mmCIF file of C-alpha atoms in Angstrom:
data_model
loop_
_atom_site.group_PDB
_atom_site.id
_atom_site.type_symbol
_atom_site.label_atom_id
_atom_site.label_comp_id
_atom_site.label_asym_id
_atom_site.label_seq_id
_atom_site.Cartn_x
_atom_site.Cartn_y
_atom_site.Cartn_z
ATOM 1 C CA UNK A 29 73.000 -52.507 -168.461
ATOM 2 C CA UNK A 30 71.145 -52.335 -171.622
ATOM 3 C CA UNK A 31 72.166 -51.900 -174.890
ATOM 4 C CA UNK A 32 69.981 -48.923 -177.183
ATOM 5 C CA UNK A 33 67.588 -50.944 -178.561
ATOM 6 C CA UNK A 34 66.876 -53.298 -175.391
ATOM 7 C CA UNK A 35 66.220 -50.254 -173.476
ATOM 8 C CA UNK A 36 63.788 -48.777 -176.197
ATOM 9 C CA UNK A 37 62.185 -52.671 -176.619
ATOM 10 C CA UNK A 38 62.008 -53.103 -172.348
ATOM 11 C CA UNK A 39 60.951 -49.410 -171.469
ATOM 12 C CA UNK A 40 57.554 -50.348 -174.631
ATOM 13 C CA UNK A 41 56.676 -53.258 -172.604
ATOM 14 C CA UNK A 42 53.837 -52.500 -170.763
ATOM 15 C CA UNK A 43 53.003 -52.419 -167.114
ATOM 16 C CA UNK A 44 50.241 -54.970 -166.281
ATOM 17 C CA UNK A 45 47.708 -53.960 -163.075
ATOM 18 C CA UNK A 46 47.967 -57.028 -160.240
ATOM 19 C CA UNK A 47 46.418 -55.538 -157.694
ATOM 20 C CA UNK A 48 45.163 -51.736 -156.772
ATOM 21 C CA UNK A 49 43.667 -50.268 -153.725
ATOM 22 C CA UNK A 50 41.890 -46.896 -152.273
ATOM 23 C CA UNK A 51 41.582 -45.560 -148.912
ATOM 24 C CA UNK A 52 41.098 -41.888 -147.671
ATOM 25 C CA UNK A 53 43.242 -40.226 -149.796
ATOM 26 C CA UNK A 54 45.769 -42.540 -150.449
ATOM 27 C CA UNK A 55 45.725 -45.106 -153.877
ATOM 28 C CA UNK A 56 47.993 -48.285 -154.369
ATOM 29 C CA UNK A 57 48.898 -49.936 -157.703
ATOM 30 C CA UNK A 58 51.053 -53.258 -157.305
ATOM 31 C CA UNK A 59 52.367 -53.207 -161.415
ATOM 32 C CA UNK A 60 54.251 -55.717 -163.465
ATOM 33 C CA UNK A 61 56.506 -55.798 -166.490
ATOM 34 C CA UNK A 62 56.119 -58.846 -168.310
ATOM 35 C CA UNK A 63 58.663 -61.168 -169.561
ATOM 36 C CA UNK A 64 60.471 -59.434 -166.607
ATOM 37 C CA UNK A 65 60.685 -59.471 -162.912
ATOM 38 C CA UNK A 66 59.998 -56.329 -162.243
ATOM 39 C CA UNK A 67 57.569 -55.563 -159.859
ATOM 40 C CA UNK A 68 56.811 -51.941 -159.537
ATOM 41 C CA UNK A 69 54.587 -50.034 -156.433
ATOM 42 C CA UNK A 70 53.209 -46.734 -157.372
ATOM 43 C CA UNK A 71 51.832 -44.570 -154.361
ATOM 44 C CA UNK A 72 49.655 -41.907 -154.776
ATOM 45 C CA UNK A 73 48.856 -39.864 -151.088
ATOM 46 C CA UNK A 74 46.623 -36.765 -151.627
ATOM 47 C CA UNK A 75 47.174 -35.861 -147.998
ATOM 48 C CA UNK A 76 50.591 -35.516 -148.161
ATOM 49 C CA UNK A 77 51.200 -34.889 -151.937
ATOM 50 C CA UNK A 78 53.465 -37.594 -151.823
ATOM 51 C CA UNK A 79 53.903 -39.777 -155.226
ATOM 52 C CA UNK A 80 56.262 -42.293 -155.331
ATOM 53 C CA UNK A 81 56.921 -45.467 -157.348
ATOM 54 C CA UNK A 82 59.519 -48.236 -155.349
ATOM 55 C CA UNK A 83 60.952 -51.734 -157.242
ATOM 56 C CA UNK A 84 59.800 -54.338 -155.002
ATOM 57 C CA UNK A 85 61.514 -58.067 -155.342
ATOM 58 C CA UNK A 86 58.536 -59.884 -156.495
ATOM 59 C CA UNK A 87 58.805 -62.155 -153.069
ATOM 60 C CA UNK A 88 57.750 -58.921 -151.104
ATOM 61 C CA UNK A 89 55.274 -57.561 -153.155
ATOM 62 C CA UNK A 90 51.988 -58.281 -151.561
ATOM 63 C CA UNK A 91 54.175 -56.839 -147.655
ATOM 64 C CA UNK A 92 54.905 -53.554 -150.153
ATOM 65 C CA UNK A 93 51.245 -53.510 -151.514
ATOM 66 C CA UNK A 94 49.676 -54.052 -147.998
ATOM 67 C CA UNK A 95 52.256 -51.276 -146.684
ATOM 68 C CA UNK A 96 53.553 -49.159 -148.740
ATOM 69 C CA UNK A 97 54.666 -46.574 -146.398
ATOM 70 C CA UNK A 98 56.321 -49.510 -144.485
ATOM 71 C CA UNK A 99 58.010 -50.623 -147.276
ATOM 72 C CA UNK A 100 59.476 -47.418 -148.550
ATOM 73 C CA UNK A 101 61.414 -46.746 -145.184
ATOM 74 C CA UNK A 102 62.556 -50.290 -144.702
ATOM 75 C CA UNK A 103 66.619 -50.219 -145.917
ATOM 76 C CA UNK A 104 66.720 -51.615 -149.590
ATOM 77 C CA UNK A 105 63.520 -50.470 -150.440
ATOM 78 C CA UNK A 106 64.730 -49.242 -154.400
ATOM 79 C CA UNK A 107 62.413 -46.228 -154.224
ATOM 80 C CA UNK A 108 62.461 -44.062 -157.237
ATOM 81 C CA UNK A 109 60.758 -41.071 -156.055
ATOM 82 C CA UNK A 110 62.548 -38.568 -154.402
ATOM 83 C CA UNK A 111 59.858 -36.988 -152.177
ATOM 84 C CA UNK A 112 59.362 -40.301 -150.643
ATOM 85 C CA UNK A 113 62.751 -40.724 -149.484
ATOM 86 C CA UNK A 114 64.955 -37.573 -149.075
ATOM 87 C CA UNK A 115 68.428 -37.115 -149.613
ATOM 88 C CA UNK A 116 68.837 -41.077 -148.610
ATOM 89 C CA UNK A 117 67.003 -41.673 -151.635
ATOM 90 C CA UNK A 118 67.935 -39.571 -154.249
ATOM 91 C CA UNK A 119 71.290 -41.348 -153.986
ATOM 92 C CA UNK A 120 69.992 -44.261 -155.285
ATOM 93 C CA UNK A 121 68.606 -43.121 -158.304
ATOM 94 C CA UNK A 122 64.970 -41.627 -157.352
ATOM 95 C CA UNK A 123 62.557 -40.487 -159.526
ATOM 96 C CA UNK A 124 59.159 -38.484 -158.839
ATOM 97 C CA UNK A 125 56.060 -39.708 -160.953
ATOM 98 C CA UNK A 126 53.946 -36.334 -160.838
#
Protein backbone atom coordinates (compact mmCIF):
# COMPACT_ATOMS: atom_id res chain seq x y z
CA UNK A 1 0.00 0.00 0.00
CA UNK A 2 1.26 3.44 -0.25
CA UNK A 3 2.25 5.72 2.15
CA UNK A 4 0.62 9.73 1.73
CA UNK A 5 3.10 11.14 -0.15
CA UNK A 6 3.88 8.03 -2.57
CA UNK A 7 0.32 8.02 -3.43
CA UNK A 8 0.24 11.89 -4.14
CA UNK A 9 3.97 11.44 -6.07
CA UNK A 10 2.53 7.97 -8.15
CA UNK A 11 -1.15 9.22 -8.80
CA UNK A 12 1.15 12.94 -10.61
CA UNK A 13 2.93 10.60 -12.78
CA UNK A 14 1.53 10.76 -15.95
CA UNK A 15 -0.10 8.29 -18.25
CA UNK A 16 1.92 7.91 -21.50
CA UNK A 17 -0.30 6.95 -24.95
CA UNK A 18 1.23 3.38 -26.49
CA UNK A 19 -1.16 2.67 -28.69
CA UNK A 20 -4.95 4.02 -29.52
CA UNK A 21 -7.55 2.88 -31.89
CA UNK A 22 -11.17 3.89 -33.49
CA UNK A 23 -13.81 1.89 -34.97
CA UNK A 24 -17.65 2.58 -35.28
CA UNK A 25 -18.29 3.92 -32.17
CA UNK A 26 -15.99 2.35 -30.07
CA UNK A 27 -12.20 4.08 -29.09
CA UNK A 28 -9.18 2.16 -27.44
CA UNK A 29 -6.28 3.73 -25.49
CA UNK A 30 -3.52 1.10 -24.35
CA UNK A 31 -1.83 3.76 -21.41
CA UNK A 32 1.27 3.52 -19.31
CA UNK A 33 2.58 4.83 -16.02
CA UNK A 34 6.13 5.25 -16.13
CA UNK A 35 8.69 4.14 -13.75
CA UNK A 36 5.80 1.64 -13.12
CA UNK A 37 4.23 -1.40 -14.53
CA UNK A 38 1.13 -0.37 -14.86
CA UNK A 39 -0.52 -0.82 -17.90
CA UNK A 40 -3.90 0.70 -18.06
CA UNK A 41 -6.90 0.03 -21.03
CA UNK A 42 -9.43 2.71 -21.25
CA UNK A 43 -12.64 1.82 -23.38
CA UNK A 44 -14.80 4.22 -24.65
CA UNK A 45 -18.22 2.47 -26.58
CA UNK A 46 -20.71 5.16 -27.77
CA UNK A 47 -23.11 2.38 -28.69
CA UNK A 48 -23.45 1.06 -25.54
CA UNK A 49 -22.40 4.01 -23.26
CA UNK A 50 -20.07 1.80 -21.79
CA UNK A 51 -16.65 3.43 -20.32
CA UNK A 52 -14.40 1.42 -18.64
CA UNK A 53 -10.69 1.46 -17.75
CA UNK A 54 -9.13 -2.42 -16.81
CA UNK A 55 -5.20 -2.97 -15.36
CA UNK A 56 -3.79 -5.23 -17.81
CA UNK A 57 -0.33 -7.23 -16.81
CA UNK A 58 1.90 -5.64 -19.27
CA UNK A 59 2.46 -9.38 -20.92
CA UNK A 60 -1.28 -9.17 -22.12
CA UNK A 61 -1.55 -5.85 -23.18
CA UNK A 62 -1.49 -5.87 -26.90
CA UNK A 63 -4.54 -9.41 -26.40
CA UNK A 64 -6.45 -6.48 -24.09
CA UNK A 65 -5.79 -3.68 -26.73
CA UNK A 66 -6.78 -5.95 -29.73
CA UNK A 67 -9.92 -7.10 -27.52
CA UNK A 68 -10.98 -5.24 -25.11
CA UNK A 69 -14.35 -6.59 -24.67
CA UNK A 70 -12.58 -10.04 -24.56
CA UNK A 71 -10.42 -9.05 -22.06
CA UNK A 72 -12.80 -7.46 -19.64
CA UNK A 73 -14.91 -10.77 -19.26
CA UNK A 74 -11.96 -13.08 -19.09
CA UNK A 75 -11.61 -13.98 -14.96
CA UNK A 76 -8.77 -11.67 -13.54
CA UNK A 77 -9.35 -9.05 -15.79
CA UNK A 78 -8.78 -6.00 -12.80
CA UNK A 79 -11.51 -3.87 -14.38
CA UNK A 80 -12.16 -0.65 -12.65
CA UNK A 81 -15.32 0.38 -14.13
CA UNK A 82 -18.34 -0.78 -12.82
CA UNK A 83 -20.65 -0.66 -15.87
CA UNK A 84 -18.31 -2.95 -17.56
CA UNK A 85 -18.53 -5.61 -15.14
CA UNK A 86 -21.61 -5.73 -12.81
CA UNK A 87 -21.88 -6.74 -9.42
CA UNK A 88 -18.76 -9.28 -10.20
CA UNK A 89 -16.86 -6.27 -10.63
CA UNK A 90 -17.65 -3.80 -8.30
CA UNK A 91 -16.26 -6.27 -5.76
CA UNK A 92 -13.04 -5.79 -6.87
CA UNK A 93 -12.72 -2.30 -6.59
CA UNK A 94 -14.38 -0.77 -9.95
CA UNK A 95 -14.40 2.52 -10.94
CA UNK A 96 -16.41 4.35 -13.88
CA UNK A 97 -14.30 6.99 -15.93
CA UNK A 98 -17.33 9.21 -17.25
Amino acid sequence: MLAGNDLSTHMETALIELAERQGPGVAVRLLWRPGTDEVVLEVNDDQTGSNFEVRVPGDRALDAFEHPFVYVSSPGAGVVAPDAAGAAGAASGLRRTS
